[in-house]
Amino acid sequence: MLNSRQASGVSRSTVNSCRIRPTAQHRCRSVSRLPFPVSPISMLATSTFALKRWDEKPFDEIDGGPKLTRASVLYEFDGEMSGEGRLEYLMTYLPDTTAAFVGYQRFVGRLGSRQGSFIFQHAGRFADGVASDTWRVLAGSGTGDLAGLRGQVDFSAGHQDRYEIIFEYELG
């Protein structure tokens, strides 16, 4: 099994179809006799991010009911995805001490050697000290060299100073 450092910059189809230990330079030969069109190759980018600002305020509360809050968040990314992410969360704190949240994050920076921006759409839950969140690139949101970007991050972690993510993406 590959760890995130080994998978860095390697396509999923290379890892799955070649069954070898990949390197960033390795690519499988394409097969031209396929009876169907081949989709773009999924790539993996490994990055870390740190929380630079979290400004959360309630916007609706009732006695005995869930609390609704809004948080303005600033993330700093380093690695194969480097730049800044500005995120707005809407959260519901439930009486059982869990929370559900949605949000939109604009990432501005570099993905590999490409510059631009795009929007992540967030949807997740917080329970037992762990946030689980799926970040999906909003279709059509890419700009600059990141136009046409599609992808997703599956994130799950407790509180820490820096977080590691693996972003699976396609540029088409």
JSON list of C-alpha atoms in Angstrom, two decimals:
[
{"chain": "A", "resi": 1, "resn": "MET", "atom": "CA", "xyz": [0.00, 0.00, 0.00]},
{"chain": "A", "resi": 2, "resn": "LEU", "atom": "CA", "xyz": [1.27, 3.48, -0.82]},
{"chain": "A", "resi": 3, "resn": "ASN", "atom": "CA", "xyz": [1.65, 6.13, 1.79]},
{"chain": "A", "resi": 4, "resn": "SER", "atom": "CA", "xyz": [0.86, 9.75, 0.91]},
{"chain": "A", "resi": 5, "resn": "ARG", "atom": "CA", "xyz": [4.50, 10.57, 0.15]},
{"chain": "A", "resi": 6, "resn": "GLN", "atom": "CA", "xyz": [4.75, 7.69, -2.35]},
{"chain": "A", "resi": 7, "resn": "ALA", "atom": "CA", "xyz": [1.40, 8.55, -3.96]},
{"chain": "A", "resi": 8, "resn": "SER", "atom": "CA", "xyz": [2.34, 12.19, -4.38]},
{"chain": "A", "resi": 9, "resn": "GLY", "atom": "CA", "xyz": [1.78, 13.30, -7.97]},
{"chain": "A", "resi": 10, "resn": "VAL", "atom": "CA", "xyz": [0.93, 9.79, -9.19]},
{"chain": "A", "resi": 11, "resn": "SER", "atom": "CA", "xyz": [-2.25, 8.95, -11.03]},
{"chain": "A", "resi": 12, "resn": "ARG", "atom": "CA", "xyz": [-4.72, 6.54, -9.47]},
{"chain": "A", "resi": 13, "resn": "SER", "atom": "CA", "xyz": [-4.89, 4.60, -12.74]},
{"chain": "A", "resi": 14, "resn": "THR", "atom": "CA", "xyz": [-1.10, 4.18, -12.64]},
{"chain": "A", "resi": 15, "resn": "VAL", "atom": "CA", "xyz": [-1.27, 2.82, -9.11]},
{"chain": "A", "resi": 16, "resn": "ASN", "atom": "CA", "xyz": [-4.26, 0.55, -9.77]},
{"chain": "A", "resi": 17, "resn": "SER", "atom": "CA", "xyz": [-3.57, -0.75, -13.28]},
{"chain": "A", "resi": 18, "resn": "CYS", "atom": "CA", "xyz": [0.22, -1.04, -13.22]},
{"chain": "A", "resi": 19, "resn": "ARG", "atom": "CA", "xyz": [0.49, -2.70, -9.79]},
{"chain": "A", "resi": 20, "resn": "ILE", "atom": "CA", "xyz": [3.98, -1.36, -9.27]},
{"chain": "A", "resi": 21, "resn": "ARG", "atom": "CA", "xyz": [5.62, 1.04, -6.90]},
{"chain": "A", "resi": 22, "resn": "PRO", "atom": "CA", "xyz": [5.09, 4.29, -8.83]},
{"chain": "A", "resi": 23, "resn": "THR", "atom": "CA", "xyz": [7.30, 7.33, -9.09]},
{"chain": "A", "resi": 24, "resn": "ALA", "atom": "CA", "xyz": [6.31, 10.80, -10.20]},
{"chain": "A", "resi": 25, "resn": "GLN", "atom": "CA", "xyz": [8.00, 10.11, -13.56]},
{"chain": "A", "resi": 26, "resn": "HIS", "atom": "CA", "xyz": [6.32, 6.72, -14.17]},
{"chain": "A", "resi": 27, "resn": "ARG", "atom": "CA", "xyz": [3.30, 6.55, -16.43]},
{"chain": "A", "resi": 28, "resn": "CYS", "atom": "CA", "xyz": [1.65, 3.43, -17.84]},
{"chain": "A", "resi": 29, "resn": "ARG", "atom": "CA", "xyz": [1.44, 3.14, -21.58]},
{"chain": "A", "resi": 30, "resn": "SER", "atom": "CA", "xyz": [-1.99, 3.98, -22.91]},
{"chain": "A", "resi": 31, "resn": "VAL", "atom": "CA", "xyz": [-3.93, 1.31, -24.74]},
{"chain": "A", "resi": 32, "resn": "SER", "atom": "CA", "xyz": [-5.26, 2.60, -28.04]},
{"chain": "A", "resi": 33, "resn": "ARG", "atom": "CA", "xyz": [-7.55, -0.39, -28.73]},
{"chain": "A", "resi": 34, "resn": "LEU", "atom": "CA", "xyz": [-10.13, 0.41, -26.04]},
{"chain": "A", "resi": 35, "resn": "PRO", "atom": "CA", "xyz": [-13.72, 0.43, -27.38]},
{"chain": "A", "resi": 36, "resn": "PHE", "atom": "CA", "xyz": [-14.64, 3.51, -25.28]},
{"chain": "A", "resi": 37, "resn": "PRO", "atom": "CA", "xyz": [-13.17, 6.96, -24.59]},
{"chain": "A", "resi": 38, "resn": "VAL", "atom": "CA", "xyz": [-10.69, 7.14, -21.74]},
{"chain": "A", "resi": 39, "resn": "SER", "atom": "CA", "xyz": [-11.35, 9.78, -19.08]},
{"chain": "A", "resi": 40, "resn": "PRO", "atom": "CA", "xyz": [-8.60, 12.13, -17.85]},
{"chain": "A", "resi": 41, "resn": "ILE", "atom": "CA", "xyz": [-6.15, 10.60, -15.39]},
{"chain": "A", "resi": 42, "resn": "SER", "atom": "CA", "xyz": [-6.82, 11.21, -11.69]},
{"chain": "A", "resi": 43, "resn": "MET", "atom": "CA", "xyz": [-3.83, 12.73, -9.91]},
{"chain": "A", "resi": 44, "resn": "LEU", "atom": "CA", "xyz": [-3.00, 12.86, -6.20]},
{"chain": "A", "resi": 45, "resn": "ALA", "atom": "CA", "xyz": [-1.54, 15.93, -4.49]},
{"chain": "A", "resi": 46, "resn": "THR", "atom": "CA", "xyz": [-0.31, 15.76, -0.90]},
{"chain": "A", "resi": 47, "resn": "SER", "atom": "CA", "xyz": [-0.45, 18.95, 1.16]},
{"chain": "A", "resi": 48, "resn": "THR", "atom": "CA", "xyz": [-0.60, 20.18, 4.70]},
{"chain": "A", "resi": 49, "resn": "PHE", "atom": "CA", "xyz": [-2.65, 23.06, 6.01]},
{"chain": "A", "resi": 50, "resn": "ALA", "atom": "CA", "xyz": [-2.83, 25.09, 9.18]},
{"chain": "A", "resi": 51, "resn": "LEU", "atom": "CA", "xyz": [-5.62, 27.15, 10.67]},
{"chain": "A", "resi": 52, "resn": "LYS", "atom": "CA", "xyz": [-4.69, 30.86, 10.61]},
{"chain": "A", "resi": 53, "resn": "ARG", "atom": "CA", "xyz": [-8.04, 32.31, 11.74]},
{"chain": "A", "resi": 54, "resn": "TRP", "atom": "CA", "xyz": [-11.35, 31.00, 13.09]},
{"chain": "A", "resi": 55, "resn": "ASP", "atom": "CA", "xyz": [-14.03, 33.62, 13.80]},
{"chain": "A", "resi": 56, "resn": "GLU", "atom": "CA", "xyz": [-17.28, 31.91, 14.84]},
{"chain": "A", "resi": 57, "resn": "LYS", "atom": "CA", "xyz": [-20.49, 33.64, 15.93]},
{"chain": "A", "resi": 58, "resn": "PRO", "atom": "CA", "xyz": [-23.98, 32.32, 16.68]},
{"chain": "A", "resi": 59, "resn": "PHE", "atom": "CA", "xyz": [-26.71, 33.68, 14.41]},
{"chain": "A", "resi": 60, "resn": "ASP", "atom": "CA", "xyz": [-29.73, 31.85, 15.85]},
{"chain": "A", "resi": 61, "resn": "GLU", "atom": "CA", "xyz": [-30.32, 30.20, 19.23]},
{"chain": "A", "resi": 62, "resn": "ILE", "atom": "CA", "xyz": [-33.46, 28.98, 21.00]},
{"chain": "A", "resi": 63, "resn": "ASP", "atom": "CA", "xyz": [-33.89, 27.36, 24.41]},
{"chain": "A", "resi": 64, "resn": "GLY", "atom": "CA", "xyz": [-33.64, 23.58, 24.15]},
{"chain": "A", "resi": 65, "resn": "GLY", "atom": "CA", "xyz": [-32.90, 23.63, 20.42]},
{"chain": "A", "resi": 66, "resn": "PRO", "atom": "CA", "xyz": [-29.85, 23.38, 18.20]},
{"chain": "A", "resi": 67, "resn": "LYS", "atom": "CA", "xyz": [-27.56, 26.40, 17.98]},
{"chain": "A", "resi": 68, "resn": "LEU", "atom": "CA", "xyz": [-26.77, 27.81, 14.52]},
{"chain": "A", "resi": 69, "resn": "THR", "atom": "CA", "xyz": [-23.40, 29.49, 13.95]},
{"chain": "A", "resi": 70, "resn": "ARG", "atom": "CA", "xyz": [-21.35, 30.98, 11.13]},
{"chain": "A", "resi": 71, "resn": "ALA", "atom": "CA", "xyz": [-17.54, 30.73, 11.05]},
{"chain": "A", "resi": 72, "resn": "SER", "atom": "CA", "xyz": [-15.14, 32.68, 8.84]},
{"chain": "A", "resi": 73, "resn": "VAL", "atom": "CA", "xyz": [-11.97, 30.62, 8.48]},
{"chain": "A", "resi": 74, "resn": "LEU", "atom": "CA", "xyz": [-8.55, 31.18, 6.93]},
{"chain": "A", "resi": 75, "resn": "TYR", "atom": "CA", "xyz": [-6.29, 28.22, 6.05]},
{"chain": "A", "resi": 76, "resn": "GLU", "atom": "CA", "xyz": [-2.69, 28.26, 4.82]},
{"chain": "A", "resi": 77, "resn": "PHE", "atom": "CA", "xyz": [-1.69, 25.34, 2.55]},
{"chain": "A", "resi": 78, "resn": "ASP", "atom": "CA", "xyz": [1.84, 24.02, 1.88]},
{"chain": "A", "resi": 79, "resn": "GLY", "atom": "CA", "xyz": [3.03, 21.21, -0.37]},
{"chain": "A", "resi": 80, "resn": "GLU", "atom": "CA", "xyz": [1.82, 20.25, -3.81]},
{"chain": "A", "resi": 81, "resn": "MET", "atom": "CA", "xyz": [-1.22, 22.41, -3.16]},
{"chain": "A", "resi": 82, "resn": "SER", "atom": "CA", "xyz": [0.08, 25.67, -1.72]},
{"chain": "A", "resi": 83, "resn": "GLY", "atom": "CA", "xyz": [-1.75, 28.91, -1.14]},
{"chain": "A", "resi": 84, "resn": "GLU", "atom": "CA", "xyz": [-4.61, 30.27, 0.92]},
{"chain": "A", "resi": 85, "resn": "GLY", "atom": "CA", "xyz": [-8.14, 29.00, 1.56]},
{"chain": "A", "resi": 86, "resn": "ARG", "atom": "CA", "xyz": [-10.90, 31.34, 2.74]},
{"chain": "A", "resi": 87, "resn": "LEU", "atom": "CA", "xyz": [-13.87, 29.40, 4.04]},
{"chain": "A", "resi": 88, "resn": "GLU", "atom": "CA", "xyz": [-17.35, 30.22, 5.35]},
{"chain": "A", "resi": 89, "resn": "TYR", "atom": "CA", "xyz": [-18.98, 27.49, 7.43]},
{"chain": "A", "resi": 90, "resn": "LEU", "atom": "CA", "xyz": [-22.60, 27.25, 8.55]},
{"chain": "A", "resi": 91, "resn": "MET", "atom": "CA", "xyz": [-22.89, 24.91, 11.54]},
{"chain": "A", "resi": 92, "resn": "THR", "atom": "CA", "xyz": [-25.61, 23.32, 13.62]},
{"chain": "A", "resi": 93, "resn": "TYR", "atom": "CA", "xyz": [-24.68, 22.25, 17.16]},
{"chain": "A", "resi": 94, "resn": "LEU", "atom": "CA", "xyz": [-27.05, 19.48, 18.25]},
{"chain": "A", "resi": 95, "resn": "PRO", "atom": "CA", "xyz": [-28.05, 18.64, 21.85]},
{"chain": "A", "resi": 96, "resn": "ASP", "atom": "CA", "xyz": [-26.16, 15.30, 21.65]},
{"chain": "A", "resi": 97, "resn": "THR", "atom": "CA", "xyz": [-22.86, 17.32, 21.36]},
{"chain": "A", "resi": 98, "resn": "THR", "atom": "CA", "xyz": [-22.41, 16.53, 17.66]},
{"chain": "A", "resi": 99, "resn": "ALA", "atom": "CA", "xyz": [-22.46, 19.12, 14.92]},
{"chain": "A", "resi": 100, "resn": "ALA", "atom": "CA", "xyz": [-23.25, 19.19, 11.22]},
{"chain": "A", "resi": 101, "resn": "PHE", "atom": "CA", "xyz": [-21.71, 21.74, 8.87]},
{"chain": "A", "resi": 102, "resn": "VAL", "atom": "CA", "xyz": [-21.58, 22.94, 5.27]},
{"chain": "A", "resi": 103, "resn": "GLY", "atom": "CA", "xyz": [-19.36, 25.54, 3.70]},
{"chain": "A", "resi": 104, "resn": "TYR", "atom": "CA", "xyz": [-17.64, 27.04, 0.69]},
{"chain": "A", "resi": 105, "resn": "GLN", "atom": "CA", "xyz": [-13.89, 27.65, 0.49]},
{"chain": "A", "resi": 106, "resn": "ARG", "atom": "CA", "xyz": [-12.06, 29.64, -2.18]},
{"chain": "A", "resi": 107, "resn": "PHE", "atom": "CA", "xyz": [-8.53, 28.29, -2.67]},
{"chain": "A", "resi": 108, "resn": "VAL", "atom": "CA", "xyz": [-6.08, 30.68, -4.37]},
{"chain": "A", "resi": 109, "resn": "GLY", "atom": "CA", "xyz": [-2.60, 29.45, -5.17]},
{"chain": "A", "resi": 110, "resn": "ARG", "atom": "CA", "xyz": [-0.74, 26.64, -6.87]},
{"chain": "A", "resi": 111, "resn": "LEU", "atom": "CA", "xyz": [-1.63, 23.01, -7.55]},
{"chain": "A", "resi": 112, "resn": "GLY", "atom": "CA", "xyz": [1.52, 21.31, -8.81]},
{"chain": "A", "resi": 113, "resn": "SER", "atom": "CA", "xyz": [2.91, 23.74, -11.38]},
{"chain": "A", "resi": 114, "resn": "ARG", "atom": "CA", "xyz": [-0.48, 25.34, -12.15]},
{"chain": "A", "resi": 115, "resn": "GLN", "atom": "CA", "xyz": [-1.66, 28.67, -10.73]},
{"chain": "A", "resi": 116, "resn": "GLY", "atom": "CA", "xyz": [-5.25, 29.74, -10.22]},
{"chain": "A", "resi": 117, "resn": "SER", "atom": "CA", "xyz": [-8.22, 29.43, -7.90]},
{"chain": "A", "resi": 118, "resn": "PHE", "atom": "CA", "xyz": [-11.24, 27.20, -7.36]},
{"chain": "A", "resi": 119, "resn": "ILE", "atom": "CA", "xyz": [-14.04, 26.58, -4.87]},
{"chain": "A", "resi": 120, "resn": "PHE", "atom": "CA", "xyz": [-14.32, 23.61, -2.51]},
{"chain": "A", "resi": 121, "resn": "GLN", "atom": "CA", "xyz": [-17.84, 22.72, -1.32]},
{"chain": "A", "resi": 122, "resn": "HIS", "atom": "CA", "xyz": [-17.72, 21.27, 2.22]},
{"chain": "A", "resi": 123, "resn": "ALA", "atom": "CA", "xyz": [-20.18, 18.96, 3.96]},
{"chain": "A", "resi": 124, "resn": "GLY", "atom": "CA", "xyz": [-19.45, 17.15, 7.20]},
{"chain": "A", "resi": 125, "resn": "ARG", "atom": "CA", "xyz": [-20.03, 16.23, 10.82]},
{"chain": "A", "resi": 126, "resn": "PHE", "atom": "CA", "xyz": [-18.24, 16.63, 14.12]},
{"chain": "A", "resi": 127, "resn": "ALA", "atom": "CA", "xyz": [-18.57, 13.84, 16.73]},
{"chain": "A", "resi": 128, "resn": "ASP", "atom": "CA", "xyz": [-16.38, 12.50, 19.53]},
{"chain": "A", "resi": 129, "resn": "GLY", "atom": "CA", "xyz": [-13.69, 15.10, 18.90]},
{"chain": "A", "resi": 130, "resn": "VAL", "atom": "CA", "xyz": [-13.30, 14.25, 15.20]},
{"chain": "A", "resi": 131, "resn": "ALA", "atom": "CA", "xyz": [-14.35, 16.32, 12.19]},
{"chain": "A", "resi": 132, "resn": "SER", "atom": "CA", "xyz": [-15.22, 14.28, 9.08]},
{"chain": "A", "resi": 133, "resn": "ASP", "atom": "CA", "xyz": [-15.61, 16.38, 5.97]},
{"chain": "A", "resi": 134, "resn": "THR", "atom": "CA", "xyz": [-15.80, 15.87, 2.21]},
{"chain": "A", "resi": 135, "resn": "TRP", "atom": "CA", "xyz": [-14.39, 18.72, 0.11]},
{"chain": "A", "resi": 136, "resn": "ARG", "atom": "CA", "xyz": [-15.63, 18.64, -3.50]},
{"chain": "A", "resi": 137, "resn": "VAL", "atom": "CA", "xyz": [-14.46, 21.03, -6.19]},
{"chain": "A", "resi": 138, "resn": "LEU", "atom": "CA", "xyz": [-17.48, 23.00, -7.37]},
{"chain": "A", "resi": 139, "resn": "ALA", "atom": "CA", "xyz": [-17.87, 22.33, -11.11]},
{"chain": "A", "resi": 140, "resn": "GLY", "atom": "CA", "xyz": [-16.94, 25.33, -13.24]},
{"chain": "A", "resi": 141, "resn": "SER", "atom": "CA", "xyz": [-15.22, 27.21, -10.40]},
{"chain": "A", "resi": 142, "resn": "GLY", "atom": "CA", "xyz": [-11.60, 26.84, -11.57]},
{"chain": "A", "resi": 143, "resn": "THR", "atom": "CA", "xyz": [-9.74, 29.90, -12.87]},
{"chain": "A", "resi": 144, "resn": "GLY", "atom": "CA", "xyz": [-6.38, 30.44, -14.58]},
{"chain": "A", "resi": 145, "resn": "ASP", "atom": "CA", "xyz": [-4.42, 27.21, -15.07]},
{"chain": "A", "resi": 146, "resn": "LEU", "atom": "CA", "xyz": [-6.98, 25.42, -12.85]},
{"chain": "A", "resi": 147, "resn": "ALA", "atom": "CA", "xyz": [-9.94, 25.93, -15.20]},
{"chain": "A", "resi": 148, "resn": "GLY", "atom": "CA", "xyz": [-11.73, 22.60, -15.72]},
{"chain": "A", "resi": 149, "resn": "LEU", "atom": "CA", "xyz": [-10.53, 21.21, -12.37]},
{"chain": "A", "resi": 150, "resn": "ARG", "atom": "CA", "xyz": [-12.55, 18.41, -10.76]},
{"chain": "A", "resi": 151, "resn": "GLY", "atom": "CA", "xyz": [-11.67, 16.63, -7.54]},
{"chain": "A", "resi": 152, "resn": "GLN", "atom": "CA", "xyz": [-12.25, 15.76, -3.92]},
{"chain": "A", "resi": 153, "resn": "VAL", "atom": "CA", "xyz": [-10.64, 15.53, -0.50]},
{"chain": "A", "resi": 154, "resn": "ASP", "atom": "CA", "xyz": [-11.93, 13.11, 2.14]},
{"chain": "A", "resi": 155, "resn": "PHE", "atom": "CA", "xyz": [-10.87, 14.55, 5.49]},
{"chain": "A", "resi": 156, "resn": "SER", "atom": "CA", "xyz": [-11.14, 13.18, 9.03]},
{"chain": "A", "resi": 157, "resn": "ALA", "atom": "CA", "xyz": [-9.10, 14.39, 12.03]},
{"chain": "A", "resi": 158, "resn": "GLY", "atom": "CA", "xyz": [-9.17, 15.64, 15.58]},
{"chain": "A", "resi": 159, "resn": "HIS", "atom": "CA", "xyz": [-7.64, 18.98, 16.56]},
{"chain": "A", "resi": 160, "resn": "GLN", "atom": "CA", "xyz": [-3.96, 19.43, 15.72]},
{"chain": "A", "resi": 161, "resn": "ASP", "atom": "CA", "xyz": [-1.57, 22.19, 14.61]},
{"chain": "A", "resi": 162, "resn": "ARG", "atom": "CA", "xyz": [-1.17, 20.98, 10.99]},
{"chain": "A", "resi": 163, "resn": "TYR", "atom": "CA", "xyz": [-3.33, 18.64, 8.96]},
{"chain": "A", "resi": 164, "resn": "GLU", "atom": "CA", "xyz": [-2.35, 16.49, 5.99]},
{"chain": "A", "resi": 165, "resn": "ILE", "atom": "CA", "xyz": [-4.65, 15.97, 3.03]},
{"chain": "A", "resi": 166, "resn": "ILE", "atom": "CA", "xyz": [-4.49, 14.00, -0.19]},
{"chain": "A", "resi": 167, "resn": "PHE", "atom": "CA", "xyz": [-6.37, 15.78, -2.97]},
{"chain": "A", "resi": 168, "resn": "GLU", "atom": "CA", "xyz": [-7.52, 13.51, -5.80]},
{"chain": "A", "resi": 169, "resn": "TYR", "atom": "CA", "xyz": [-8.14, 15.60, -8.89]},
{"chain": "A", "resi": 170, "resn": "GLU", "atom": "CA", "xyz": [-8.45, 15.73, -12.68]},
{"chain": "A", "resi": 171, "resn": "LEU", "atom": "CA", "xyz": [-7.77, 18.59, -15.06]},
{"chain": "A", "resi": 172, "resn": "GLY", "atom": "CA", "xyz": [-9.75, 18.28, -18.24]}
]
